[in-house]
One Martini backbone bead per residue (centre of mass of N, CA, C, O) as a GRO file, in nm:
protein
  230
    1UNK     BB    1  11.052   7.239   8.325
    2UNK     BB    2  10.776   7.354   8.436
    3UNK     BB    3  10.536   7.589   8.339
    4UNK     BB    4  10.432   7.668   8.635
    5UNK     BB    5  10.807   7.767   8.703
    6UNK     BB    6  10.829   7.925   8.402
    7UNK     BB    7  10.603   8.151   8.466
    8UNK     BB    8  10.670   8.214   8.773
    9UNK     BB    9  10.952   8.365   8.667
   10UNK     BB   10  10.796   8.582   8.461
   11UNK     BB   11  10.643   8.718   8.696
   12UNK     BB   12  10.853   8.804   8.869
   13UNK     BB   13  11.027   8.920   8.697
   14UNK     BB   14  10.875   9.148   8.573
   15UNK     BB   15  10.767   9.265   8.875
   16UNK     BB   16  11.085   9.399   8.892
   17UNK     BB   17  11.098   9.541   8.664
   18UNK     BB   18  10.871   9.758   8.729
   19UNK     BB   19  10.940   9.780   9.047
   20UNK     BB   20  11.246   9.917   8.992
   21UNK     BB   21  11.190  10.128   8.708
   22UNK     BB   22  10.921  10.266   8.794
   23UNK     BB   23  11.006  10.337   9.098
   24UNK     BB   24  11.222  10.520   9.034
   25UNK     BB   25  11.057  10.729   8.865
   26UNK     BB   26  10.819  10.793   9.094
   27UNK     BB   27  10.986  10.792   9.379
   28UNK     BB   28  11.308  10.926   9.317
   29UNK     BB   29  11.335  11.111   9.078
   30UNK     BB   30  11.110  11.319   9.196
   31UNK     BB   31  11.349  11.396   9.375
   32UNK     BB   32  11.657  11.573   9.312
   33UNK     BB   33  11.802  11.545   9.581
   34UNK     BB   34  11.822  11.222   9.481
   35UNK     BB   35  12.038  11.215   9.209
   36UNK     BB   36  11.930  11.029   8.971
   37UNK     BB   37  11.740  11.058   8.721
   38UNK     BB   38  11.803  10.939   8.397
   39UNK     BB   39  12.005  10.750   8.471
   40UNK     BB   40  11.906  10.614   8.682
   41UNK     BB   41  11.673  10.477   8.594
   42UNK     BB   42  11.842  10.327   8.382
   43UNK     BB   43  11.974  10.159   8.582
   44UNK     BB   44  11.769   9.981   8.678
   45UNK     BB   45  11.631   9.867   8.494
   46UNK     BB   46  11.920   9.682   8.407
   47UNK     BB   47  11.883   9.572   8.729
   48UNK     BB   48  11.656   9.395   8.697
   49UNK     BB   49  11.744   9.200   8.433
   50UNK     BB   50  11.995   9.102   8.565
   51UNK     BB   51  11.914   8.974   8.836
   52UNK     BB   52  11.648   8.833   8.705
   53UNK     BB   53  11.828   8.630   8.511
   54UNK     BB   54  12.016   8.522   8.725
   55UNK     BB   55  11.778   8.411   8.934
   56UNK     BB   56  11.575   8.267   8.677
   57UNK     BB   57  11.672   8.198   8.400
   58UNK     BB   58  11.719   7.903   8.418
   59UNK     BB   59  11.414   7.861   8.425
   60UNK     BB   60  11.277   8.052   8.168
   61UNK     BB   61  11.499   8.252   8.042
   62UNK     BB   62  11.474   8.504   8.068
   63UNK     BB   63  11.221   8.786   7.937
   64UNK     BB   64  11.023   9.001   8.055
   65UNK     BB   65  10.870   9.012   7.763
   66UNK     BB   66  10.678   9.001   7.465
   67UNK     BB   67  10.854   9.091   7.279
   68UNK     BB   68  11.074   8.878   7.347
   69UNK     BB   69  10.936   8.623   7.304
   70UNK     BB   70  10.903   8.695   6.981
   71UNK     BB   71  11.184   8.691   6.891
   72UNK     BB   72  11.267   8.419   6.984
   73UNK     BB   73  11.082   8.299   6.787
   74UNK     BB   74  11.192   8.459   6.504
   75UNK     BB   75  11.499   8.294   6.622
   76UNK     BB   76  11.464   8.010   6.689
   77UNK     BB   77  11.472   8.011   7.049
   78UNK     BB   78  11.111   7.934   7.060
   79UNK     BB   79  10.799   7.829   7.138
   80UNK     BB   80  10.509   7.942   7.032
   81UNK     BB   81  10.345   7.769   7.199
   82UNK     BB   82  10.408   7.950   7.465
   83UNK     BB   83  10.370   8.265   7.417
   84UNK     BB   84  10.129   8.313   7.574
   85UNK     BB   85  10.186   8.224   7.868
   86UNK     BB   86  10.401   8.443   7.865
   87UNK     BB   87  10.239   8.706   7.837
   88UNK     BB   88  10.068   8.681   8.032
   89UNK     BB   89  10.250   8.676   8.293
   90UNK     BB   90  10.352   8.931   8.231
   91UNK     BB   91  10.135   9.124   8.232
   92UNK     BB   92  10.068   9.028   8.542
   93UNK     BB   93  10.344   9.140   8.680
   94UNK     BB   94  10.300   9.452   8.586
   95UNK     BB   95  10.020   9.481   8.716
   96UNK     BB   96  10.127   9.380   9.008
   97UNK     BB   97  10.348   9.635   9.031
   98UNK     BB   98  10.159   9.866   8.971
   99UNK     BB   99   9.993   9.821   9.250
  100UNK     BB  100  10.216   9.859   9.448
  101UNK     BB  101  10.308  10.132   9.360
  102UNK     BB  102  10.033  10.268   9.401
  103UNK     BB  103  10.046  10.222   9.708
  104UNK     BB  104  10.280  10.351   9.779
  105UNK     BB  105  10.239  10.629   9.649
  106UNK     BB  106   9.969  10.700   9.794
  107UNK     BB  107  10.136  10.733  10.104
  108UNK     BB  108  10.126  11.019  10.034
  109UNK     BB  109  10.096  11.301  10.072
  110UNK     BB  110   9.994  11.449   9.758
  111UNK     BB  111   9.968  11.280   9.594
  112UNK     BB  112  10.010  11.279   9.187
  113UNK     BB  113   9.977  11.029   8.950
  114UNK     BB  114   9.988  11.108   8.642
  115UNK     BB  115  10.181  10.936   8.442
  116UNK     BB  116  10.363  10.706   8.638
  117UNK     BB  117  10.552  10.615   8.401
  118UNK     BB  118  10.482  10.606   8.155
  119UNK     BB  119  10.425  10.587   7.768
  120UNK     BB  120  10.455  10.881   7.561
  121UNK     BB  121  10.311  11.122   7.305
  122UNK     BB  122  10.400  11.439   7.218
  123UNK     BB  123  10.269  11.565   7.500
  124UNK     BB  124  10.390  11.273   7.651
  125UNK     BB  125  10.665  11.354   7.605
  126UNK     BB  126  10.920  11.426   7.737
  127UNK     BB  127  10.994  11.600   7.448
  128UNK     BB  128  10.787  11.641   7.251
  129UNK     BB  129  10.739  11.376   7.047
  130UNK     BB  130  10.670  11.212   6.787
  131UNK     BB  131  10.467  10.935   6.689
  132UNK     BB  132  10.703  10.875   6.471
  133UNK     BB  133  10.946  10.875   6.668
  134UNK     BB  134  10.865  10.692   6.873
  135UNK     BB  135  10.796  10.447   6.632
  136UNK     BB  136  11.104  10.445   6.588
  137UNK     BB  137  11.252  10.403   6.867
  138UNK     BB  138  11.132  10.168   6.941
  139UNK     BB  139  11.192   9.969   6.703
  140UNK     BB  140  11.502   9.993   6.680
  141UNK     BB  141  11.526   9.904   7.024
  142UNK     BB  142  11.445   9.632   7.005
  143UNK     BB  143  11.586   9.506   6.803
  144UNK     BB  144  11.884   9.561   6.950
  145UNK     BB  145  11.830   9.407   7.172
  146UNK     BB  146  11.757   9.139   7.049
  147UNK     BB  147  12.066   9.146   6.911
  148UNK     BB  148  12.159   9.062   7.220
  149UNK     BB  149  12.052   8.861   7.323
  150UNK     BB  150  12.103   8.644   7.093
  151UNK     BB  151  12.405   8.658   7.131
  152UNK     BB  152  12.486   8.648   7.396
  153UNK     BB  153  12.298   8.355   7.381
  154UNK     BB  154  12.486   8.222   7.243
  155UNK     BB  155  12.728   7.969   7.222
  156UNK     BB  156  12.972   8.152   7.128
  157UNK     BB  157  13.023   8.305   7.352
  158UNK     BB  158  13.019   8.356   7.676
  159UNK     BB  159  13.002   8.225   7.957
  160UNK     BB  160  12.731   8.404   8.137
  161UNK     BB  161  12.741   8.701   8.025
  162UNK     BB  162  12.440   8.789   7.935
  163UNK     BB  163  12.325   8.986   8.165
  164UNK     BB  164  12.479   9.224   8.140
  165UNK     BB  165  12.443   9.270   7.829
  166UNK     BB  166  12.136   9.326   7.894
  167UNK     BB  167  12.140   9.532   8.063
  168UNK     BB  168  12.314   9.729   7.924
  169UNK     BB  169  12.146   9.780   7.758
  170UNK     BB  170  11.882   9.871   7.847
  171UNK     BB  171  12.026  10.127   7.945
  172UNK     BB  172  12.119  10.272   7.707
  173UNK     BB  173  11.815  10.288   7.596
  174UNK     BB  174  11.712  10.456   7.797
  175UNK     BB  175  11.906  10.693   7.783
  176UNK     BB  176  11.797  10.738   7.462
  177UNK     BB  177  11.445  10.749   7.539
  178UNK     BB  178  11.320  10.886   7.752
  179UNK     BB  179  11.274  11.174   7.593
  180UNK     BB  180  11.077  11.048   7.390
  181UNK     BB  181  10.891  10.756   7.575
  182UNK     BB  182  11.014  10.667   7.846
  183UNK     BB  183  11.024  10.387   7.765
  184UNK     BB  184  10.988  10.097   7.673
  185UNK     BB  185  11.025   9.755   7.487
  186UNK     BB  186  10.744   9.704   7.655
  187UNK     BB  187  10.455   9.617   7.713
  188UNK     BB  188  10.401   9.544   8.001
  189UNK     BB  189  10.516   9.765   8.126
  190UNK     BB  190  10.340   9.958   8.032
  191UNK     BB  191  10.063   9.846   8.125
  192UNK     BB  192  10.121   9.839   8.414
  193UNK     BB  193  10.097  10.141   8.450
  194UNK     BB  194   9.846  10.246   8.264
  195UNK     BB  195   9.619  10.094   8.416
  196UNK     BB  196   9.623  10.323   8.635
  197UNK     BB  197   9.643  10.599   8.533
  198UNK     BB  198   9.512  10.601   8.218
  199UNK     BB  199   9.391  10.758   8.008
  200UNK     BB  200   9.622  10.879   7.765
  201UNK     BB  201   9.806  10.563   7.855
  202UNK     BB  202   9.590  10.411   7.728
  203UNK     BB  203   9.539  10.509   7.491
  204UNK     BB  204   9.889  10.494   7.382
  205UNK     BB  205   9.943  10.188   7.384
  206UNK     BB  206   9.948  10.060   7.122
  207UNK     BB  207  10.235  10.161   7.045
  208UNK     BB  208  10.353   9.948   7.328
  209UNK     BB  209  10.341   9.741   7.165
  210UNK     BB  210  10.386   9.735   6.815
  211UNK     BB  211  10.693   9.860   6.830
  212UNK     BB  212  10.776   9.599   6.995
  213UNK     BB  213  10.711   9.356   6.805
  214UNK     BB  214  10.821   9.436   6.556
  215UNK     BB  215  11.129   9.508   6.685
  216UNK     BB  216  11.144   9.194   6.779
  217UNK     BB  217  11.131   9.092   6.495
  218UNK     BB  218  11.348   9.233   6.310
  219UNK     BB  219  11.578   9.119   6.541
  220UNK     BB  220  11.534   8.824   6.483
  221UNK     BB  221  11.571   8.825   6.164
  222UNK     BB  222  11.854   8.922   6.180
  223UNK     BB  223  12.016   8.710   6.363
  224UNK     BB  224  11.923   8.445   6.173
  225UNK     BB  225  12.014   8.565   5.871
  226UNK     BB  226  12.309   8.697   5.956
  227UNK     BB  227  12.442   8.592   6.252
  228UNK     BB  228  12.419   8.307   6.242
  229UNK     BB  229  12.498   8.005   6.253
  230UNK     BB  230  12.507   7.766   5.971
   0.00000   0.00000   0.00000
């Protein structure tokens, strides 16, 4: 496959997922009575990346996320050389759907941008949680992603179930970590809402890099060492 039709695969999964995930809880959440709230969100990240894996996965390998492919590539499943064109892809994806969903969201009268559905530390923590947690949550919950889609996509695996398998992952991350930093595990996607959003959103992103990129580190380095065929 060619790397310009591996590009825009990355960037179109990148662009489902935000505007799905974050859509979800800008769009929806924001209103109780339509019954979505922590768990909806949460459900949607995993049904973006379900469905984007299954339609262009074949094409790209269906990463949508720089900490997946750096991870990818410590796990010895991905050609480092690969790694920039695939992260400015997602980062433009990402940035591509905040721009839609901004569009979309200030068509109401009275819309407020708030955080946009940012993540953020301390005051901008939906349950105020400190920099260490967030820190800590980043990291520890991108390993283990890292350390299911390694899996998954292993060949010992049973084969097709790894989309389901990364999504429900991916739920399972929102359901835990909403409260927390509501949840990045993606640099792109906190990007792509940030730069929108402004202030405080792009202040604290750098932690929305740094924690997803260690832990998606320690993933790959995990599953290559510990759990890989010999």
């Amino acid at each position: 496959m060619s790397m310009g039709k591996r590009l825009g695969a990355e960037f179109l999964g990148t662009f489902w997922l935000v505007l799905g995930g974050c859509g979800s809880a800008v769009l929806a959440a924001a209103f109780p009575s339509l019954g979505i709230g922590f768990a909806g969100v949460s459900l949607a990240f995993g049904l973006t990346v379900l469905t984007m894996a299954y339609a262009v996965g074949h094409v790209s390998g269906g990463h949508f996320n720089p900490a997946v492919s750096l991870g990818l590539v410590v796990g010895g499943r991905f050609a480092a050389k690969d790694l920039p064109g695939y992260v400015i892809a997602q980062v433009l994806g990402g940035i591509a759907a905040g721009g839609v969903l901004y569009l979309i969201a200030t068509g109401k009268a009275g819309f407020e941008i708030g955080g946009f559905a940012s993540n953020g530390y301390a005051e901008h923590s939906p349950g105020g949680y400190s920099l260490q947690a967030a820190l800590i949550c980043e990291v520890v919950l991108t390993a283990f992603f890292l350390i299911v889609i390694l899996g998954s996509t292993d060949g010992r695996a049973p084969a097709g179930f790894a989309p389901i398998a990364i999504g429900l992952c991916l739920t399972l991350i929102h359901l835990i970590s909403i409260p927390v930093t509501n949840t990045s595990v993606n640099p792109a996607r906190s990007t792509g809402v940030a730069v929108f959003a402004g202030g405080w959103a792009v202040e604290q992103l750098w932690l929305f890099w740094l924690a997803p990129l260690v832990g998606a580190a320690i993933g790959g380095v995990i599953y290559k060492f510990v759990l890989a065929k010999d």
